[in-house]
XYZ file of C-alpha atoms in Angstrom:
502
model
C -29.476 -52.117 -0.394
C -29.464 -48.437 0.876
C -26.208 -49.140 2.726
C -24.354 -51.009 -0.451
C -25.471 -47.445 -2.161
C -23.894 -45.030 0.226
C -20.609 -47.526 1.125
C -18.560 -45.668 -2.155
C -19.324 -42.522 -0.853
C -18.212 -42.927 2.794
C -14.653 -42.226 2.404
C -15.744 -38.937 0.579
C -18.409 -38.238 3.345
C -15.492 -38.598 6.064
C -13.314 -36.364 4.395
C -15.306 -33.532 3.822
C -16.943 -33.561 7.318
C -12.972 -33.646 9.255
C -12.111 -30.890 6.286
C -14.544 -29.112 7.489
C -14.178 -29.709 11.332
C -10.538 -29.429 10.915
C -8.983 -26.836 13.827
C -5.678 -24.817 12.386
C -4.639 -23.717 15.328
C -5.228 -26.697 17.532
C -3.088 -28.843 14.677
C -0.407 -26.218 14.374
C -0.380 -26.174 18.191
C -0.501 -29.656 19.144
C 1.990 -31.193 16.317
C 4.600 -28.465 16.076
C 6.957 -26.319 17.670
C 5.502 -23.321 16.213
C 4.410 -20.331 18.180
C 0.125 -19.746 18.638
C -1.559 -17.606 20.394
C -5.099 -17.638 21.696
C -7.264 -14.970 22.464
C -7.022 -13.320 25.815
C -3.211 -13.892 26.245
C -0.830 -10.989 25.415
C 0.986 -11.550 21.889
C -2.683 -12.269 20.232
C -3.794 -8.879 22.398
C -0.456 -7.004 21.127
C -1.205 -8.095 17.226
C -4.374 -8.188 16.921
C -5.074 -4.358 18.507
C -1.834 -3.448 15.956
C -3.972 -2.484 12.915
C -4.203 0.874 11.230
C -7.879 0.476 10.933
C -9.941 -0.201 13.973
C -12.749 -1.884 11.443
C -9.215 -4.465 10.864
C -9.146 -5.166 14.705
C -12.686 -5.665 15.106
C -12.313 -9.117 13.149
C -11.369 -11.211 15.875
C -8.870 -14.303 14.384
C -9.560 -18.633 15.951
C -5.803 -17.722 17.084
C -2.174 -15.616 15.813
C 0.180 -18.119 14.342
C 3.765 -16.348 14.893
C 6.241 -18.706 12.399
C 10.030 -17.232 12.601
C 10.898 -19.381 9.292
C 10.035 -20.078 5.449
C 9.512 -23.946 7.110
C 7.432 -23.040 9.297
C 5.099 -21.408 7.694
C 5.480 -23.860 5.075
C 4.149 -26.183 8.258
C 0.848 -23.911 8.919
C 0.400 -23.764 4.823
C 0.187 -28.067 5.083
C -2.333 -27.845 7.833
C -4.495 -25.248 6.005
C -4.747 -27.219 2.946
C -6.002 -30.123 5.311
C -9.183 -28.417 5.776
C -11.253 -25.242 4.314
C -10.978 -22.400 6.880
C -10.621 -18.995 5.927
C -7.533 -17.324 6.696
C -4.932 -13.948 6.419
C -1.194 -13.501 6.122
C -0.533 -10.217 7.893
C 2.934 -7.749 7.663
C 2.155 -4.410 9.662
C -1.717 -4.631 9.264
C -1.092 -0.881 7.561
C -3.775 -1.714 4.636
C -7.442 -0.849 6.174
C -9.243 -3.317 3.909
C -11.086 -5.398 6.202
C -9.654 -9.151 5.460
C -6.764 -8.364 3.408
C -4.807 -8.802 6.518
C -7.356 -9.596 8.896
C -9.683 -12.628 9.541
C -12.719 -13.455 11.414
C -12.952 -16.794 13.081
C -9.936 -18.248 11.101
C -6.331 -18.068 11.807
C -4.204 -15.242 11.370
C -0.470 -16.125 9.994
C 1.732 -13.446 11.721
C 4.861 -12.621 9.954
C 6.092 -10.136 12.954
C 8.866 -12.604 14.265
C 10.487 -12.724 10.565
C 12.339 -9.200 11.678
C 15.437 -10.107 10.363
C 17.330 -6.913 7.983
C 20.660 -8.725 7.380
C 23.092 -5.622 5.359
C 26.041 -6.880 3.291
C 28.103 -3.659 4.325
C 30.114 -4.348 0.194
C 27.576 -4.337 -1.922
C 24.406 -2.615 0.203
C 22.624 -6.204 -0.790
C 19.548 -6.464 2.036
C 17.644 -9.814 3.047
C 14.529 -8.085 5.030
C 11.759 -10.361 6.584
C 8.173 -8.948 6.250
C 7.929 -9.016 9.755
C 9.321 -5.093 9.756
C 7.838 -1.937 9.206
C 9.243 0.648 7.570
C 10.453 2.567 10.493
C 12.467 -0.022 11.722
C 14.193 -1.200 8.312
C 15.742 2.123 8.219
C 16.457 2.317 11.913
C 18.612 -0.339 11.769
C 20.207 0.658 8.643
C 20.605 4.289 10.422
C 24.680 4.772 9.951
C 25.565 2.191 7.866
C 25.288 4.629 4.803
C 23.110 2.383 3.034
C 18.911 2.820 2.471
C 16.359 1.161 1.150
C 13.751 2.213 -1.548
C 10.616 2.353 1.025
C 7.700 3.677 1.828
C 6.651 6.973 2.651
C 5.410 6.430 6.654
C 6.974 4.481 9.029
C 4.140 2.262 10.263
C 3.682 0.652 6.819
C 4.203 -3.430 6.409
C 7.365 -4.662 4.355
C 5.162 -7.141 2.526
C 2.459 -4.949 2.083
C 4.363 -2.698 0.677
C 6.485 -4.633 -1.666
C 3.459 -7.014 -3.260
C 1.545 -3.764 -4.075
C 4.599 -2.337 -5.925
C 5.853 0.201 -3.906
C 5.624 4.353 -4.035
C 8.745 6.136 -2.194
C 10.308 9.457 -2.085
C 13.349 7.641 -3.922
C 10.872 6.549 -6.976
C 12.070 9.245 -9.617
C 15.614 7.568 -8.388
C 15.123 3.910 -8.249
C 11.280 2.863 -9.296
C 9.218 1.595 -7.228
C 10.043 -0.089 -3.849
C 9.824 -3.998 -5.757
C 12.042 -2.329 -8.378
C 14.766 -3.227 -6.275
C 14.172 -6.449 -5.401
C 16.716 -9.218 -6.161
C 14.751 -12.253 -5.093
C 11.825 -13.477 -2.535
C 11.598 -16.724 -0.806
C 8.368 -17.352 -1.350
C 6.520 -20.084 0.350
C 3.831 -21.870 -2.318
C 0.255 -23.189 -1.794
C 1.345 -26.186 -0.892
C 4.156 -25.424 1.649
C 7.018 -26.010 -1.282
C 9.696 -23.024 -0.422
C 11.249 -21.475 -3.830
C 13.426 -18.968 -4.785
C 11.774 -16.218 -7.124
C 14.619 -13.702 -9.115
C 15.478 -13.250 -12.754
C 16.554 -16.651 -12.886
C 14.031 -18.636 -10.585
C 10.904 -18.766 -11.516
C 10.886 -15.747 -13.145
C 7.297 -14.810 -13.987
C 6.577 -15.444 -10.535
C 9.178 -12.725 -9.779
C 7.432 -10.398 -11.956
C 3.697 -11.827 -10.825
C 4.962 -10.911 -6.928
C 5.557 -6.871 -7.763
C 2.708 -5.795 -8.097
C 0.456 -8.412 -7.679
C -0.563 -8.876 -4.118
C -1.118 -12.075 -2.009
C -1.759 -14.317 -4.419
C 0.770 -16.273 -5.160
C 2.180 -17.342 -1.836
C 3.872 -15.879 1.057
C 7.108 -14.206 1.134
C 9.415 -14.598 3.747
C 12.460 -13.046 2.827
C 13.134 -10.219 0.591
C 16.728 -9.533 -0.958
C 16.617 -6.096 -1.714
C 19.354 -3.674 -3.569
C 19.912 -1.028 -1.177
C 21.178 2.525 -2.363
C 24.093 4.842 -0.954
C 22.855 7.672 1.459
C 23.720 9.952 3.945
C 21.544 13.026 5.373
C 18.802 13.855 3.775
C 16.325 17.324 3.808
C 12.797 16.846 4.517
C 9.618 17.563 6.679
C 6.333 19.096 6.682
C 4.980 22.356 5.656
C 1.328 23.278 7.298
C -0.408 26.061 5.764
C -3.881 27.711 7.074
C -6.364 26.543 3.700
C -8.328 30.012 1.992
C -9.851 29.596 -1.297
C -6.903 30.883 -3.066
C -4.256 28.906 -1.753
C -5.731 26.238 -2.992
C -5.289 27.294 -6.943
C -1.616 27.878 -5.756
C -0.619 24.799 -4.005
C -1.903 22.545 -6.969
C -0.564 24.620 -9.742
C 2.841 24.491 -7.703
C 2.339 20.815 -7.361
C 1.193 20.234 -11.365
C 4.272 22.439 -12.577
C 6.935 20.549 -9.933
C 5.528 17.127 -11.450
C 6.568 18.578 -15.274
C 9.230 20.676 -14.792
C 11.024 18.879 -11.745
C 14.232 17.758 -13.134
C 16.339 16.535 -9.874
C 15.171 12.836 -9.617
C 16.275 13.461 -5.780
C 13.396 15.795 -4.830
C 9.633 14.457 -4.272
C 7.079 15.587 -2.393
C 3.477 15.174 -1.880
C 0.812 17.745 -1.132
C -2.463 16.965 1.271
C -5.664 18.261 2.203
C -7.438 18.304 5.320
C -10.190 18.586 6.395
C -11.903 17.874 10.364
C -15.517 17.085 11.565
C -17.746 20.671 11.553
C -14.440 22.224 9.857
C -12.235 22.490 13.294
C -9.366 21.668 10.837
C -8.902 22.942 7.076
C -5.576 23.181 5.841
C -2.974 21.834 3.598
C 0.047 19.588 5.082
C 2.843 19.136 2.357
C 5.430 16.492 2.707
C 9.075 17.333 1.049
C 12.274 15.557 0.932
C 15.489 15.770 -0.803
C 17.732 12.937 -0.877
C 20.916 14.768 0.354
C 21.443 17.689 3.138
C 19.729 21.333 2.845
C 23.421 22.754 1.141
C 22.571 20.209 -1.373
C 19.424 21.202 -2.454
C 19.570 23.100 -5.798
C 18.007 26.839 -5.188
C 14.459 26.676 -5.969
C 13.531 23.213 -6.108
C 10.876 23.683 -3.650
C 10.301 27.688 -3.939
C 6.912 27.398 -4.984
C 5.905 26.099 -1.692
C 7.759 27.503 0.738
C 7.078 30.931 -0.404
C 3.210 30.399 0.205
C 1.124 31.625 2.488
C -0.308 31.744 5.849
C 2.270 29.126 6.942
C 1.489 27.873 10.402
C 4.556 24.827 10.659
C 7.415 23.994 8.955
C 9.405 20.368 10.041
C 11.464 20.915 7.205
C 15.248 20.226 8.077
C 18.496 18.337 7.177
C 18.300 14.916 9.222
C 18.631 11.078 9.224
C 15.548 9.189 6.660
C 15.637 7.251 9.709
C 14.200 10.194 11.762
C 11.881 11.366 8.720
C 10.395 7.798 8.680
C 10.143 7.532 12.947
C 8.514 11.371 12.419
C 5.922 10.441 9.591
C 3.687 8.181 12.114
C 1.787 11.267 13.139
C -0.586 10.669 10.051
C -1.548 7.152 11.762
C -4.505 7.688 14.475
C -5.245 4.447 15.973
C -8.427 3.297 17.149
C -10.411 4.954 14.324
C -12.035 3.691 11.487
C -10.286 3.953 8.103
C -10.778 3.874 4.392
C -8.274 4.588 1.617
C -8.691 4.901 -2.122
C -6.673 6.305 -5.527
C -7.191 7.695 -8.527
C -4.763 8.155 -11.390
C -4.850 11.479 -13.703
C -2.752 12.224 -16.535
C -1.259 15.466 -15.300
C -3.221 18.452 -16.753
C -1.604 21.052 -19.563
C -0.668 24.142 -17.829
C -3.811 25.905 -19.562
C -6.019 23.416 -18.290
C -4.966 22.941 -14.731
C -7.435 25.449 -13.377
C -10.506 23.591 -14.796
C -9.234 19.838 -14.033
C -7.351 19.945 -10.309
C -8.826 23.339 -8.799
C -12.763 23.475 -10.325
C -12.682 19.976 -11.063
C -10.705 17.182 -8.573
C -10.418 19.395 -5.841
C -13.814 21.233 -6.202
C -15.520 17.701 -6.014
C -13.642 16.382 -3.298
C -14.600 19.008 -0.889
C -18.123 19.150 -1.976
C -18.194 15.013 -1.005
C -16.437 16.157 2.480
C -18.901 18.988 2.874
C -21.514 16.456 3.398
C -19.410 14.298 5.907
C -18.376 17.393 8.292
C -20.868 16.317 11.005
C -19.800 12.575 11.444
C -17.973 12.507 14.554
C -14.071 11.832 14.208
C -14.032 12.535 10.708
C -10.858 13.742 9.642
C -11.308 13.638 5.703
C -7.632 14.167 3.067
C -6.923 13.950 -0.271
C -3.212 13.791 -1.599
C -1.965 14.421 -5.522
C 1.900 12.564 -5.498
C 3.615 13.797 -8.489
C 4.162 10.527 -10.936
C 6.328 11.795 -13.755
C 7.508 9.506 -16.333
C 11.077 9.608 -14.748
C 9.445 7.011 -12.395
C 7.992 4.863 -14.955
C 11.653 5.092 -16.664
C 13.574 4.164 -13.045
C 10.813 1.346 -12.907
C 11.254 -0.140 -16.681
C 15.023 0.412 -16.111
C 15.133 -2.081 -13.251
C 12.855 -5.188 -14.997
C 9.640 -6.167 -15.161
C 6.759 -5.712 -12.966
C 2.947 -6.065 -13.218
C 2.433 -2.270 -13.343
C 3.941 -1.899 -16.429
C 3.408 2.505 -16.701
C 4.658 3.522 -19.876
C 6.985 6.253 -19.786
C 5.350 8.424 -22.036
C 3.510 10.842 -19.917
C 3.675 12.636 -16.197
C 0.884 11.756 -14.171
C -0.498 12.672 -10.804
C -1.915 9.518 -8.101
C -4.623 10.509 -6.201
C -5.301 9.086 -2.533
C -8.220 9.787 -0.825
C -8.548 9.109 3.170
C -11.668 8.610 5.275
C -10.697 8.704 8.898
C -13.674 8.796 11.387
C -14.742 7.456 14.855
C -17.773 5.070 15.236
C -18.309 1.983 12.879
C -21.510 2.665 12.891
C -20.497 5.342 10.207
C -18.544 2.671 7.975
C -21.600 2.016 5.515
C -22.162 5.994 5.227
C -18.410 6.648 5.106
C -17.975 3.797 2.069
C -20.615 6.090 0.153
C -18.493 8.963 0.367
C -15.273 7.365 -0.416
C -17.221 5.545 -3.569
C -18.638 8.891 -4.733
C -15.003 10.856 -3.918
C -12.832 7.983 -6.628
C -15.781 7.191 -8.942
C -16.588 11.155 -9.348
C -12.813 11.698 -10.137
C -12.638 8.603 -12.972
C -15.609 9.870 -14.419
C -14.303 13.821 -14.662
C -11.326 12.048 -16.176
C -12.483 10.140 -18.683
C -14.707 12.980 -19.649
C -11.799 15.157 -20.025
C -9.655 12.866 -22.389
C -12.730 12.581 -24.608
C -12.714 16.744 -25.211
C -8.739 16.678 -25.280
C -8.067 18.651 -22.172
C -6.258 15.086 -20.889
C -3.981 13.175 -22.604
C -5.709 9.410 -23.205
C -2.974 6.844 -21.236
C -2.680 4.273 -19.663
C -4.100 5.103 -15.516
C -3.315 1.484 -13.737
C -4.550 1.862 -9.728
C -1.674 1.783 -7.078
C -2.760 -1.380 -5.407
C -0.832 0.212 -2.254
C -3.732 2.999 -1.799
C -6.950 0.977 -3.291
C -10.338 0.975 -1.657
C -11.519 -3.182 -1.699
C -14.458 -1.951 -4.486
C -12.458 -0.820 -7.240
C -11.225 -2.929 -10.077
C -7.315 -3.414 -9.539
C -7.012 -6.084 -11.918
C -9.310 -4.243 -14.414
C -7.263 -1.266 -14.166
C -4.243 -3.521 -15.411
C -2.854 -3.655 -19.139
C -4.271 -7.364 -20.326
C -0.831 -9.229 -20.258
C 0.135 -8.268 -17.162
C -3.846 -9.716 -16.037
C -3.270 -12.664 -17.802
C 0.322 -12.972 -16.679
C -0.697 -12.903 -13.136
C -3.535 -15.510 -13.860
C -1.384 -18.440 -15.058
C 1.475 -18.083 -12.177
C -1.233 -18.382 -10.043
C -3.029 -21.128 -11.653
C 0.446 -23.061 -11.839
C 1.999 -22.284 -8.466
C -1.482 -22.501 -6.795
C -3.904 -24.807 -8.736
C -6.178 -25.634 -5.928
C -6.747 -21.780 -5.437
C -5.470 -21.600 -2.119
C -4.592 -17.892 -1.750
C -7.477 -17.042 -4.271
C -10.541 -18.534 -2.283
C -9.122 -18.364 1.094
C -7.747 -15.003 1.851
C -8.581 -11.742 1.053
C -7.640 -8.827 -1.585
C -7.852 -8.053 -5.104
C -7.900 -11.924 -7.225
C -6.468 -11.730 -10.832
């Protein structure tokens, strides 16, 4: 009688016990042509130690699946919805969020042999694979006199990059990086391959900028590139002393209003080193054209500051800038990024908001970190004027959705430091650093010192506790939810991997 019972439910049983002992990587390696690696041999060695974040490579993946096409990877995507392992798609591994690109004990889908940058010389049109980094898109664009609308350093992820929207020196110009996308081939939940544009599937177009890995992966983006030749940019190191400070962020609040060459950008940093051994301010500038083209003054109220220990600054290839901006990425350490987003202060106010306010509170959260060993601690205001918003709306749709109706400053915050041990202490700090900066915010806009808009989070620069989707206007959050009901109802992307769920 007990076996008449249990006979309806043994084709159930079956199913979930094979879905659960399913093996990716042995199925992937047994049945296909497809490359896998397994721990100890070289390529899963090479990838797996290629992280920014040293917390990313402790997470130790079953085995590196390396597909070169859409159909292959539509091949792994089949196997995976055979059983219920956990998983990660991976680009450059730039994003320090443990599991947004890296997995423990499940496999890890390596986009690194999609390397492909294929230039129609006419019409700049780019197909790029998300197996490139930054530094090599524009390498092998280098003296075609054609760029792309990229990042800001050179060891950054393609997809990365492009699903979190996109921040580049060429933003006032062009929007963000996904403003210039044409289409993706995108590979869906359940290994169907589609083309995503204007025309295609267009919410899923729009859900893609902005809106992480949760729709499927991308294998190919077809990108509008942009004329270029030599451009003007570098670094400028100052010594930090209490004044400077008041200086370098009124200089970087009155560039963000009054700045009215959509070629300039730059971005101003602060650093700071365990027990101090470091304290200064490391400025990034670029002007997109040569140092004769650079209209007198656009940058005067930096480089006339002082003590000035370096300047990089010089006419050169964005090719070179890009190769030169990997100094900023110390492997083998732990890391932690975050972001804020501040409507940018009235000149009369900027004293109390970025120097007493912002910046006072950051290095009060630092001065309790200066004896963790590694530590290297920064905090960087990128000018967001409305121009960018503008260049953004100008070029379609896109989950971000800033109004142009006010100049803003983004906020990243950077915890660098040696031991994991540290990671739990070092997650307070970076906690304490964003929340204490939302809270001095909203507090602001409710006396009237700051203008009450809309302050999305750059996806790009978000720590894995803070509310992306939150931060969102409501129809770009419930935009984002139906494409990825529809193009991924069993939840695929949304249970399985990690990052920010809508």
């Amino acid at each position: 009688m007990l076996s008449v019972r249990i006979a309806p439910l043994l084709p159930l049983f079956l199913w979930a016990v094979s879905s659960v002992s399913a093996d990716t990587c042995s199925e992937v390696r047994d049945n296909t042509d497809i490359e896998v690696s397994s721990p100890l041999q070289l390529a899963y060695i090479d990838e797996q130690t290629d992280y920014w974040s040293a917390s990313c490579s402790a997470l130790k993946p079953s085995c590196i699946i390396f597909p070169r096409s859409a159909a292959e990877v539509a091949a792994v995507l089949r196997v995976l919805n055979t059983n219920n392992e956990k998983f990660a798609v991976k680009s450059g591994g730039h994003s320090p969020n443990n599991y947004y690109a890296s997995i423990d004990g499940g496999p890890l889908i390596s986009t690194q042999r999609m390397d492909h940058v294929l230039l129609d010389p006419t019409t700049g049109v780019i197909d790029v694979g998300p197996g490139n980094r930054l530094d090599e898109v524009a390498k092998k664009l280098h003296g075609t006199g054609w760029t792309f609308v990229g990042g800001r350093i050179g060891n950054t992820g393609v997809g990365g990059l492009m699903l979190g929207g996109g921040l580049s020196y060429m933003s006032a110009q062009y929007g963000w990086s996904a403003s210039s996308a044409i289409s993706y081939e995108v590979v869906l939940a359940n290994g169907t391959i589609v083309t995503a544009s204007d025309t295609s599937h267009p919410d899923l177009f729009v859900a893609l900028k902005g809106g992480g890995n949760n729709f499927g992966v991308v294998t190919s983006y077809k990108l509008q590139a942009h004329p270029q030749g030599q451009i003007y940019g570098g670094n400028l190191i100052f010594l930090r002393t209490p004044d400077l400070d008041a200086k370098i962020l009124r200089a970087v609040r009155d560039f963000t209003e009054y700045n009215t060459d959509d070629k300039a950008a730059i971005i101003v940093t602060a650093e700071r080193t365990t027990v101090n051994l470091v304290d200064s301010w490391i400025l990034f500038l670029f002007y997109d054209g040569p140092e004769s083209a650079v209209p007198p003054g656009t940058f005067a109220n930096f480089t006339s500051l002082q003590p000035l220990l370096a300047n990089t600054v010089r006419t050169r290839t964005y090719a070179d800038m890009m190769a030169e901006s990997n100094w900023v990425v110390l492997k083998g350490l732990q890391v932690q990024i975050g972001t804020e987003s501040v409507p940018l202060p009235a000149a009369v106010d900027a004293d109390e908001v970025l120097v007493e306010g912002i910046h006072a509170h950051w290095r009060n959260v630092t001065d309790s970190a200066l004896l963790v060993p590694g530590m290297v601690a920064s905090v960087a205001y990128m000018p967001f004027p409305k121009r960018i918003a503008q260049a953004a709306r100008e070029r379609g749709q896109d989950l971000l959705d800033v109004d142009p109706d006010a100049d803003r400053l983004i906020v990243e915050l950077d915890y660098i430091f040696l031991s994991p041990t540290d990671y739990s202490k070092m997650e307070g700090k970076m906690v304490e650093s964003y929340s204490g900066i939302r809270e001095r915010v909203v507090e602001w806009q409710a006396e009237g010192k700051l203008r009450n808009v809309y302050l999305p989070l750059f996806m790009n620069y978000g720590f894995y506790r803070q509310d992306y989707w939150g931060r969102l206007k409501a129809a770009s959050r419930q935009l984002a939810r139906e494409v990825a009901e529809r193009v991924d109802p069993a939840g695929l992307f949304r249970t399985r991997t990690g990052g920010w769920k809508p």
